[in-house]
Coordinates of C-alpha atoms and ligand atoms in Angstrom, one line a residue:
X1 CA 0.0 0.0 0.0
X2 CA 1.1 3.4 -0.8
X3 CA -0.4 6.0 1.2
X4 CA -0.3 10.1 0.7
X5 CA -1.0 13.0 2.7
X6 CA -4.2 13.9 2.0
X7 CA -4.9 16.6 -1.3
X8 CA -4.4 20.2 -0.4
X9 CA -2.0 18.9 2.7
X10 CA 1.5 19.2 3.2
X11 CA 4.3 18.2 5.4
X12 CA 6.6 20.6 6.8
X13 CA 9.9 18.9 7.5
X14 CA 12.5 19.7 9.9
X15 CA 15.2 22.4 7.8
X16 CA 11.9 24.0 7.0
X17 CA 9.8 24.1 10.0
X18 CA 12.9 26.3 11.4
X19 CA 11.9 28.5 9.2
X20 CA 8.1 28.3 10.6
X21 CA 9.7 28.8 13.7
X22 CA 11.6 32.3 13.2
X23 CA 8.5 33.6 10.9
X24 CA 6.4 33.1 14.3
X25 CA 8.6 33.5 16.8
X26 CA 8.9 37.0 14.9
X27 CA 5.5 37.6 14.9
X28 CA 5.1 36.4 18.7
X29 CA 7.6 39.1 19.2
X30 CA 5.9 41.9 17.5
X31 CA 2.7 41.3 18.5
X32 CA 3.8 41.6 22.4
X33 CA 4.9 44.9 21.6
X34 CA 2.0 45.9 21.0
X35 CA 0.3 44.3 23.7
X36 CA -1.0 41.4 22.0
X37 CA -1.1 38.5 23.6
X38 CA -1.5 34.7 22.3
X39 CA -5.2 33.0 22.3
X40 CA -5.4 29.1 21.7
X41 CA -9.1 28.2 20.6
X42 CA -9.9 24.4 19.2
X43 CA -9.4 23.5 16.1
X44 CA -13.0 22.4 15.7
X45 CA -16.0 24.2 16.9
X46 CA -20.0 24.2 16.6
X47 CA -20.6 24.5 12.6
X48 CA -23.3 27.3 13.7
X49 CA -20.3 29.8 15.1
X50 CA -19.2 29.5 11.5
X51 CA -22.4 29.7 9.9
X52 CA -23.4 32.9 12.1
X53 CA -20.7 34.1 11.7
X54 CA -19.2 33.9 8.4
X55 CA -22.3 34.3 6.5
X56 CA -24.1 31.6 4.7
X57 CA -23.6 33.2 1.7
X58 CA -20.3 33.4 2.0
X59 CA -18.2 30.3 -0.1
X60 CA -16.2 29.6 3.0
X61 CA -19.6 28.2 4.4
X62 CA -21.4 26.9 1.7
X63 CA -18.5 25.1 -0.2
X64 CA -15.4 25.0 1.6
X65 CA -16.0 23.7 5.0
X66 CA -14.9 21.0 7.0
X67 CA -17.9 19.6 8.7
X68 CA -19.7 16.5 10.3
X69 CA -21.6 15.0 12.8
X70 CA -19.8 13.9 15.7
X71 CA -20.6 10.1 17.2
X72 CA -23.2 12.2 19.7
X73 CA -24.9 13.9 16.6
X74 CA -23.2 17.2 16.9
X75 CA -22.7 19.4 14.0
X76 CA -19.2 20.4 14.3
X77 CA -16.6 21.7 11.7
X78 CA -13.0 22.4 11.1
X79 CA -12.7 26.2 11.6
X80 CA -11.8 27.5 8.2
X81 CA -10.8 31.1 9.8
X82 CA -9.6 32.2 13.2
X83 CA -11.8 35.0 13.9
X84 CA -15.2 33.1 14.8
X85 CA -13.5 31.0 17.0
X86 CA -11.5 34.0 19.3
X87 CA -15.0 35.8 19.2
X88 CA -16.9 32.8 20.9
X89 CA -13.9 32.7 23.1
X90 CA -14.5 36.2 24.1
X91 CA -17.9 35.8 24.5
X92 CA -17.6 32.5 26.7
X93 CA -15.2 33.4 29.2
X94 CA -16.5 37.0 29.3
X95 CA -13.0 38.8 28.3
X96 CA -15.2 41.8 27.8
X97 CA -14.9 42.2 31.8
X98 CA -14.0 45.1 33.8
X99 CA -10.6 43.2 35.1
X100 CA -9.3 42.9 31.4
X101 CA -7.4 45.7 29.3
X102 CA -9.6 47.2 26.7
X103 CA -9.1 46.7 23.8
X104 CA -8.9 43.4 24.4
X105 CA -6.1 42.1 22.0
X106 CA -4.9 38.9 21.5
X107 CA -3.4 36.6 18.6
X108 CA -3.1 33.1 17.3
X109 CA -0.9 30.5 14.6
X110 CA -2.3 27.7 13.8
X111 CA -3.9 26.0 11.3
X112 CA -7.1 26.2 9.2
X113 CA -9.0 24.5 7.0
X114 CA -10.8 25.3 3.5
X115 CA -12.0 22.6 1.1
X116 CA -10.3 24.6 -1.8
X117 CA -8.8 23.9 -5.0
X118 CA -4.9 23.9 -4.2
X119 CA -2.3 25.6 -5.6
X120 CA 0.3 27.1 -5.2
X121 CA 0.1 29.1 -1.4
X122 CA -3.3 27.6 -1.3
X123 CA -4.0 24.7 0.7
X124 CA -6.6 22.8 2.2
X125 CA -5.1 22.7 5.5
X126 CA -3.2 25.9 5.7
X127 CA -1.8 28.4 8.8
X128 CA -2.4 31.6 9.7
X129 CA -1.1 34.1 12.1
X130 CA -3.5 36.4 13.0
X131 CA -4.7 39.1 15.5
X132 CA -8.5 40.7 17.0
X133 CA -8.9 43.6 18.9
X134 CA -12.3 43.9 20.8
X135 CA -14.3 46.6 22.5
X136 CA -12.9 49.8 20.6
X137 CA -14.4 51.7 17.7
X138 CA -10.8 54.2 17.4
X139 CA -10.1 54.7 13.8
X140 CA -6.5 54.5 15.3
X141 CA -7.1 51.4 16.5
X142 CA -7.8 50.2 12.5
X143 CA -4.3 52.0 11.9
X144 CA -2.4 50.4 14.3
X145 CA -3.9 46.4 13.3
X146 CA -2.8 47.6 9.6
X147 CA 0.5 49.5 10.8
X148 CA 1.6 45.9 12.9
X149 CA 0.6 44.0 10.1
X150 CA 3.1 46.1 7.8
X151 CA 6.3 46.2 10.8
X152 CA 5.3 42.2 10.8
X153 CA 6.4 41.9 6.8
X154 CA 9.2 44.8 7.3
X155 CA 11.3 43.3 10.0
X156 CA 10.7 39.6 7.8
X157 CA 12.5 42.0 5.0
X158 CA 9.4 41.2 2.5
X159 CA 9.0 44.1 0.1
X160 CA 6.8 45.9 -2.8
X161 CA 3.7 45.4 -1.0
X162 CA 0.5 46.6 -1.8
X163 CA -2.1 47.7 0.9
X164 CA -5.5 48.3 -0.4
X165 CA -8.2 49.4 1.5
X166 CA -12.2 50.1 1.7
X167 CA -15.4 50.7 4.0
X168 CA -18.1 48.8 4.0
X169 CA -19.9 51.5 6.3
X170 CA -22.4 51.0 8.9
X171 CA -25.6 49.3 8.9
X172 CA -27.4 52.2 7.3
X173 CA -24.5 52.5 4.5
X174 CA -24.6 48.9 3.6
X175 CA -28.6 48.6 3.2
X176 CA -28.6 51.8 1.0
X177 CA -26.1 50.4 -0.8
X178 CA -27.3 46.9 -1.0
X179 CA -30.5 48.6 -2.6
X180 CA -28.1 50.4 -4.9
X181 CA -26.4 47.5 -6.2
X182 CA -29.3 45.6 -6.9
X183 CA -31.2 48.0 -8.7
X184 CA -28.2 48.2 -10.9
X185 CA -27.6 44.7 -11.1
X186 CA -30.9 43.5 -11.4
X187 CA -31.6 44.3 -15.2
X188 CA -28.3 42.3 -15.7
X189 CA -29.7 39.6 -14.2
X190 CA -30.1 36.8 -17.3
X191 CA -26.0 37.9 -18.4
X192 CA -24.7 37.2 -14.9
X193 CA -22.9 34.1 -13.9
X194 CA -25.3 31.2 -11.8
X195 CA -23.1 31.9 -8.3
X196 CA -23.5 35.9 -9.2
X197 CA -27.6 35.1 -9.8
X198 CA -27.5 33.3 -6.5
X199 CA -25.8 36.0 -4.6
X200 CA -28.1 38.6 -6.6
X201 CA -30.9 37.1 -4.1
X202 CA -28.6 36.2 -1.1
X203 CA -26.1 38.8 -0.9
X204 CA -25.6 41.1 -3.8
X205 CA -22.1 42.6 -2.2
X206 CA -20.9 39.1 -3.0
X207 CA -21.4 39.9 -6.6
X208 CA -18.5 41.8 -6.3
X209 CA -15.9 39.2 -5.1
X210 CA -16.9 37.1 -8.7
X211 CA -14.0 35.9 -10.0
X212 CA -16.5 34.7 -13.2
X213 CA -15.5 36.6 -16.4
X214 CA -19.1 37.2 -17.0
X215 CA -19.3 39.6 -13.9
X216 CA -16.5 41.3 -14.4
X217 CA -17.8 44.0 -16.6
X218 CA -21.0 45.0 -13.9
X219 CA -18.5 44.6 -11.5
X220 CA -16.4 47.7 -12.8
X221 CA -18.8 49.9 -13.5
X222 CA -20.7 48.6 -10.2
X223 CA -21.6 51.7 -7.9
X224 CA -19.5 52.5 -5.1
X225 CA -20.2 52.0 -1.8
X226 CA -18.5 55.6 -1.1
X227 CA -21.0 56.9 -2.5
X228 CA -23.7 55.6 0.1
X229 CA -21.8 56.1 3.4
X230 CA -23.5 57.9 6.2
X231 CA -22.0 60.8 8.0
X232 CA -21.0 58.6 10.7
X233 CA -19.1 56.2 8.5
X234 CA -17.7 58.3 6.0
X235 CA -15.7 59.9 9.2
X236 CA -14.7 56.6 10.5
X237 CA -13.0 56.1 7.0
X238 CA -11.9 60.0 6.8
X239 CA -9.6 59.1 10.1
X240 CA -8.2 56.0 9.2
X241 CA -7.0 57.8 5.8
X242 CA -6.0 60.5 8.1
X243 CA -4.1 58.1 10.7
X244 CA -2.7 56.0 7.5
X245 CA -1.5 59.4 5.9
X246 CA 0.0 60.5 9.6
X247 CA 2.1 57.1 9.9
X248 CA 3.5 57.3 6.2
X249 CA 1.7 54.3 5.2
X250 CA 1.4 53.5 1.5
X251 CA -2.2 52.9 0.2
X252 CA -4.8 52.6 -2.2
X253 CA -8.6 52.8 -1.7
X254 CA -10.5 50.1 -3.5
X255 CA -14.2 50.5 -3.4
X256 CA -15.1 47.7 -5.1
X257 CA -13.5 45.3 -2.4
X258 CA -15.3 43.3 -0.3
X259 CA -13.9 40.4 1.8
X260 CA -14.4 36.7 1.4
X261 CA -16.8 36.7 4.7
X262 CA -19.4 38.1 5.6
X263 CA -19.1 39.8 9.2
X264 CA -17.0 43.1 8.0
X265 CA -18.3 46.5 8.3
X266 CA -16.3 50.1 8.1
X267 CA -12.7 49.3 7.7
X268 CA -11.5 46.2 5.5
X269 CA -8.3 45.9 3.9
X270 CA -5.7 43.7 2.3
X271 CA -2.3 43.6 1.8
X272 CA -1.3 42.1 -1.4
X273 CA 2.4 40.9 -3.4
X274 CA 2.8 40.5 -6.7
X275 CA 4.7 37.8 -7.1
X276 CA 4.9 34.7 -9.7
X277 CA 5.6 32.0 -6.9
X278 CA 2.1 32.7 -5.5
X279 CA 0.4 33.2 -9.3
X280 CA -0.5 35.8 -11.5
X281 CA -1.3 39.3 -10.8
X282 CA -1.4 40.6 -6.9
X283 CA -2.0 37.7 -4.6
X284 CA -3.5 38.3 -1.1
X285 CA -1.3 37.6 2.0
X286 CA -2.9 39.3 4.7
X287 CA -6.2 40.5 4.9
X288 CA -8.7 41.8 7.7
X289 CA -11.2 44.4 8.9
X290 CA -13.8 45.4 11.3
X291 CA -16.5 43.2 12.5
X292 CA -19.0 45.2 14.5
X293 CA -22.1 42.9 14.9
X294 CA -20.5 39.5 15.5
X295 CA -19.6 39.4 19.5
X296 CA -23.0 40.4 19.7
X297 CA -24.3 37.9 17.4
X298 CA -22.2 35.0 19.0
X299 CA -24.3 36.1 22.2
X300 CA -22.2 38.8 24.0
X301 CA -22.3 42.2 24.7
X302 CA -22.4 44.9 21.3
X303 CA -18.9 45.4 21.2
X304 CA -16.8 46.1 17.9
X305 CA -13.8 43.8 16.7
X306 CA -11.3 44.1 14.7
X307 CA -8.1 42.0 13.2
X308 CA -6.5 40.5 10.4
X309 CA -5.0 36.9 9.1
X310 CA -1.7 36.4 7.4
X311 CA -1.4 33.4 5.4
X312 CA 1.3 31.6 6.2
X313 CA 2.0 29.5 3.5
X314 CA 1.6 32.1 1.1
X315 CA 4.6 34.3 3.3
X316 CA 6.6 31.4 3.2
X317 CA 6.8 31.0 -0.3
X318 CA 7.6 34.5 -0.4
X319 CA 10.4 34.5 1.5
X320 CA 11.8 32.0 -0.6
X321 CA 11.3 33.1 -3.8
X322 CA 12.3 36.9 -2.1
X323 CA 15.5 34.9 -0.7
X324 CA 15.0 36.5 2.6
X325 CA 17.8 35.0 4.9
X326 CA 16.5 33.3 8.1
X327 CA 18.9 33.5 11.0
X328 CA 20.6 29.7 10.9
X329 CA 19.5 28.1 14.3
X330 CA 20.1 25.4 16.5
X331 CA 23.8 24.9 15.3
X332 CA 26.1 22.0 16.9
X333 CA 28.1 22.8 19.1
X334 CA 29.7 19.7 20.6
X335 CA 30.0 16.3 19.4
X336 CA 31.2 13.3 21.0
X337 CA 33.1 10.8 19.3
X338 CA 33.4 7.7 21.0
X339 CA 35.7 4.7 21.0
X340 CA 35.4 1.7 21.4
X341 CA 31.9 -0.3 22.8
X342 CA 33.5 0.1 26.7
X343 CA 33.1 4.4 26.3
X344 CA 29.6 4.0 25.6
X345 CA 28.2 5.3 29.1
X346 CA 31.1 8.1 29.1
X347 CA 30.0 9.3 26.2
X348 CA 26.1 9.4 27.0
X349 CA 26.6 10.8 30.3
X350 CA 28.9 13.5 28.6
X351 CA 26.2 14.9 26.0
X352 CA 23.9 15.0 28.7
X353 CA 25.9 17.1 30.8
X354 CA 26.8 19.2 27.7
X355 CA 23.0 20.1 26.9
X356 CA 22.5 20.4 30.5
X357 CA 25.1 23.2 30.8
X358 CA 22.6 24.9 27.7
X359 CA 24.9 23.5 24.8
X360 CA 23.7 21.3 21.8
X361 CA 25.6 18.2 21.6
X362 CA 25.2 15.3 19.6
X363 CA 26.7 11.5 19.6
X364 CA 27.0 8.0 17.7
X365 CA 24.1 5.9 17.9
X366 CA 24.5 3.9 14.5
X367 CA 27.7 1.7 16.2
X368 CA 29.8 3.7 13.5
X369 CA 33.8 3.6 13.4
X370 CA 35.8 6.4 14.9
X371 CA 36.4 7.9 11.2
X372 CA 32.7 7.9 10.3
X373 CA 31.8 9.5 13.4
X374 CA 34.5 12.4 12.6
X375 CA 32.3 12.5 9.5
X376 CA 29.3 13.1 10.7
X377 CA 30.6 15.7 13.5
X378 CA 32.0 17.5 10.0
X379 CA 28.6 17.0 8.1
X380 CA 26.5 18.6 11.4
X381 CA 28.6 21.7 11.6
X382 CA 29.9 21.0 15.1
X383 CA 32.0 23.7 16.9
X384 CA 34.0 21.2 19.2
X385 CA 34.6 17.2 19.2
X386 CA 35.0 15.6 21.9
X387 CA 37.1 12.3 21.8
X388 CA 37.1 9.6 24.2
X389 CA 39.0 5.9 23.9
X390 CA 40.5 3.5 26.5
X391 CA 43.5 5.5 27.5
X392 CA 41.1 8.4 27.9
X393 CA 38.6 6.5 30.0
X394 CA 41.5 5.7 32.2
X395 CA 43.4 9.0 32.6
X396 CA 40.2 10.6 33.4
X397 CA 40.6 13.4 30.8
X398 CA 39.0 13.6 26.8
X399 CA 40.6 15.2 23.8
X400 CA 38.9 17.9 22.8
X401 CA 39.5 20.1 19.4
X402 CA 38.0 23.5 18.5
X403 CA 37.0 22.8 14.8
X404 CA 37.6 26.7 13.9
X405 CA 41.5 27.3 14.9
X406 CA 42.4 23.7 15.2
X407 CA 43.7 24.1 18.4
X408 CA 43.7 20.2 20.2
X409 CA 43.9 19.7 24.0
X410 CA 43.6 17.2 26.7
X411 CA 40.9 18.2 29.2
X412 CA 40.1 16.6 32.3
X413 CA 36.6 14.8 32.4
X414 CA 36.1 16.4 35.3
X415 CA 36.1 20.1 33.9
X416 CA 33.6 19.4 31.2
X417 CA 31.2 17.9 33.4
X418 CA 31.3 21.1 36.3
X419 CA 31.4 24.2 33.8
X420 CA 31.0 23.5 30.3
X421 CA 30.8 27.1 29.3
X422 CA 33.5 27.9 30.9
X423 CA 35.8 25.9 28.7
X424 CA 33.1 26.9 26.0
X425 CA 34.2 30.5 25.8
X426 CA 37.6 29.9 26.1
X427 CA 38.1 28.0 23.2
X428 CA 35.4 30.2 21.4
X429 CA 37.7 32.9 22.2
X430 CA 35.0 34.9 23.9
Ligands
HAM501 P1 -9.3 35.5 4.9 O1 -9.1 36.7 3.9 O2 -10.3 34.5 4.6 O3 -9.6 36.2 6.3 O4 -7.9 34.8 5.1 C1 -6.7 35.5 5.4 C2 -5.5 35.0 4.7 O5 -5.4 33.6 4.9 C3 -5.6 35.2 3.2 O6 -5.3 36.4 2.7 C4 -4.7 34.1 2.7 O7 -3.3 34.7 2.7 C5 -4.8 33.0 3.7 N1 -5.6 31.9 3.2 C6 -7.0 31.9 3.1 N2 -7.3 30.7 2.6 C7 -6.2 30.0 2.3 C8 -5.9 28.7 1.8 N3 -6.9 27.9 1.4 N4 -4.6 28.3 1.7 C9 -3.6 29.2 2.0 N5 -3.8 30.4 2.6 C10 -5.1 30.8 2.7 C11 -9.8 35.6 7.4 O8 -9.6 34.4 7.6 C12 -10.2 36.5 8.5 N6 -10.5 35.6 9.7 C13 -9.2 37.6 8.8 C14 -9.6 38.4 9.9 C15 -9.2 38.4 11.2 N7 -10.5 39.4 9.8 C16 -10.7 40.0 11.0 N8 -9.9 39.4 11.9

């Protein structure tokens, strides 16, 4: 039998999951900085916090979820987003409090799952880092969840981004405009796509996210939702351009975006590359907004979120294809080359006390001869070997060689057990 990862799956191996590791550790970094602090929800959840949520309009829902009934009947899915899931959170263990900061910000990695066509930087199980800020409706607040987005994909050293941004306005905004849009669309009705005739019904701001050629041209000369904001709204957006402007960051407004889910209002935006490793044309790599009715439709109290989602593997191809260089980790610093059967023990107990002093050290473990073990202390990079035979085991002392100068010296055992770094930094020159 010869099994596969499932489609739309991949395996991140070790070499490359360092790489996961700095991308995230940088973002655990960032994010702290500005206060945000790591939330860990299941990877599974009620369907319905999706389905309220998300909108069941939206093609996350109706085509590309994850779900089943559990063995006692419960409709549960795979969460295809982050968002729904930190919002329940919220809501369940009433972080909305008066004992917690507000905003209330916190973040998550992990992944996600979308029954999607794959290709390249898009999976069916995928990752995402991403943040939500609750209980704030500060314009500045939208300009600091797009500015730490940006300082995220600066200190990674990725480059020629584009950040486009819209409103989608208040309540009031979006009805008016809903009416707008399908008065114009309507007559159109017979030349539009079967998804766009669909959404017509459903949720004509969909019709604007068409991919289908067919749309395309009632998409461009669609009316714009600028054009419908109220007061209210329109100075909401005004501020955020304002902020944006005050903070030097580089934008365009796109009024015909809307986002793949449904629970956005006022600020959504989307930082895109243009790069061939992801496809043609701009690619999406982050992309967020406000959600103002969903703690409250999820059963809490009416406050306002806001956040965005990075894709992960999307950035990861980037940084390839970018050739961004990822600080090398986890080098070796000690091996131990043991000979003969009888150093065994010595040589165990002497990694041990190696990693225990906070150094990486490595050993035999494939019976190999003394010259293939000097191999494969050559082929891992290690600063130091360690060498121990008979006449060592009996003298009580190792030979030990610094593989940058060349210098070789007998140590006593002794010494490299009690203060490892001691000798460390002396043959490191430090
Ligand atoms: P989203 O736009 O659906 O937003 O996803 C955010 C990012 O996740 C996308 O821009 C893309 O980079 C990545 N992504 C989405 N689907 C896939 C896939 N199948 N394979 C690989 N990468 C993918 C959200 O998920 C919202 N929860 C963001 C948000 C947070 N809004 C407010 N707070």
């Amino acid at each position: 039998m010869h099994y596969q990862r499932p489609k739309g799956t991949a395996d991140v191996l070790p070499g490359d999951s360092d790489k996961w590791h700095y991308v995230e550790e940088t973002a655990r970094l960032l994010f702290e900085d500005y206060q945000y602090h790591e939330i860990r929800t299941p990877l599974f959840e009620s369907f319905e916090i999706f389905s309220r949520s998300s909108g069941d309009t939206s093609d996350v829902v109706t085509k590309e979820m994850y779900d089943f009934h559990d063995k006692g009947d419960r409709h549960i899915a795979l969460r295809p987003e982050g968002t729904a899931g930190v919002v329940r959170a919220y809501v369940e263990n009433k972080l909305y409090g008066p004992e917690y900061a507000k905003p209330y910000k916190a973040f998550y990695i992990g992944p996600m799952f979308r029954y999607e066509r794959p290709q390249s930087g898009r999976q069916r199980q995928f990752h995402q880092i991403g943040v939500e800020a609750f209980g704030s409706d500060s314009p500045a607040l939208d300009v600091e969840v797009i500015s730490m987005a940006l300082a995220f994909f600066k200190q990674l050293g990725v480059s020629g981004l584009r950040v486009a941004v819209n409103t989608l306005g208040d309540k009031k905004s979006r009805d008016d405009y809903h009416q707008a849009l399908v008065d114009y669309l309507k007559p159109h009705f017979d030349e539009l796509s079967k998804d766009s005739q669909e959404r017509l019904e459903k949720n004509p701001l969909r019709v604007l996210d068409s991919k289908e050629p067919e749309d395309q041209k009632f998409v461009a000369d669609a009316p714009s939702i600028l054009d419908y904001l109220t007061d209210d709204a329109r100075n909401h957006f005004e501020q955020v351009k304002q902020f944006m402007d005050a903070l030097g960051i580089d934008y365009v407004i796109d009024p015909t975006m809307v986002r793949g889910l449904d629970y956005y209002n006022h600020t959504i935006f989307e930082v895109m590359v243009n790069s061939k490793v992801l496809g043609h044309g701009y690619t999406t790599i982050c992309g967020g907004g406000r959600y103002s009715g969903l703690v409250k439709e999820l059963g809490g109290p009416d406050d306002t979120g806001i956040g965005f989602a990075i894709g992960l593997e999307r950035l990861m191809l980037l940084l390839e294809s970018e050739k961004v260089a990822i600080p090398e980790k986890n080098k070796l610093d000690v091996y131990v080359v043991g000979i003969g059967d009888e150093t065994n023990a010595e040589t165990l107990k002497l990694v041990e006390a190696i990693r225990e002093a906070g150094f990486s050290a490595n050993r035999d473990y494939m019976n190999r001869k003394p010259k293939a073990q000097f191999k494969s202390a050559n082929k891992e990079a290690a600063s130091f070997v360690i060498t121990i035979g008979q006449a060592e085991l009996e003298s009580k002392t190792a030979h030990f060689k610094s593989m940058a100068s060349g210098e070789e010296v007998s140590l006593p055992l002794d010494d490299l057990y009690k203060d490892f770094s001691k000798i460390y930094d002396k043959y490191t020159g430090e």
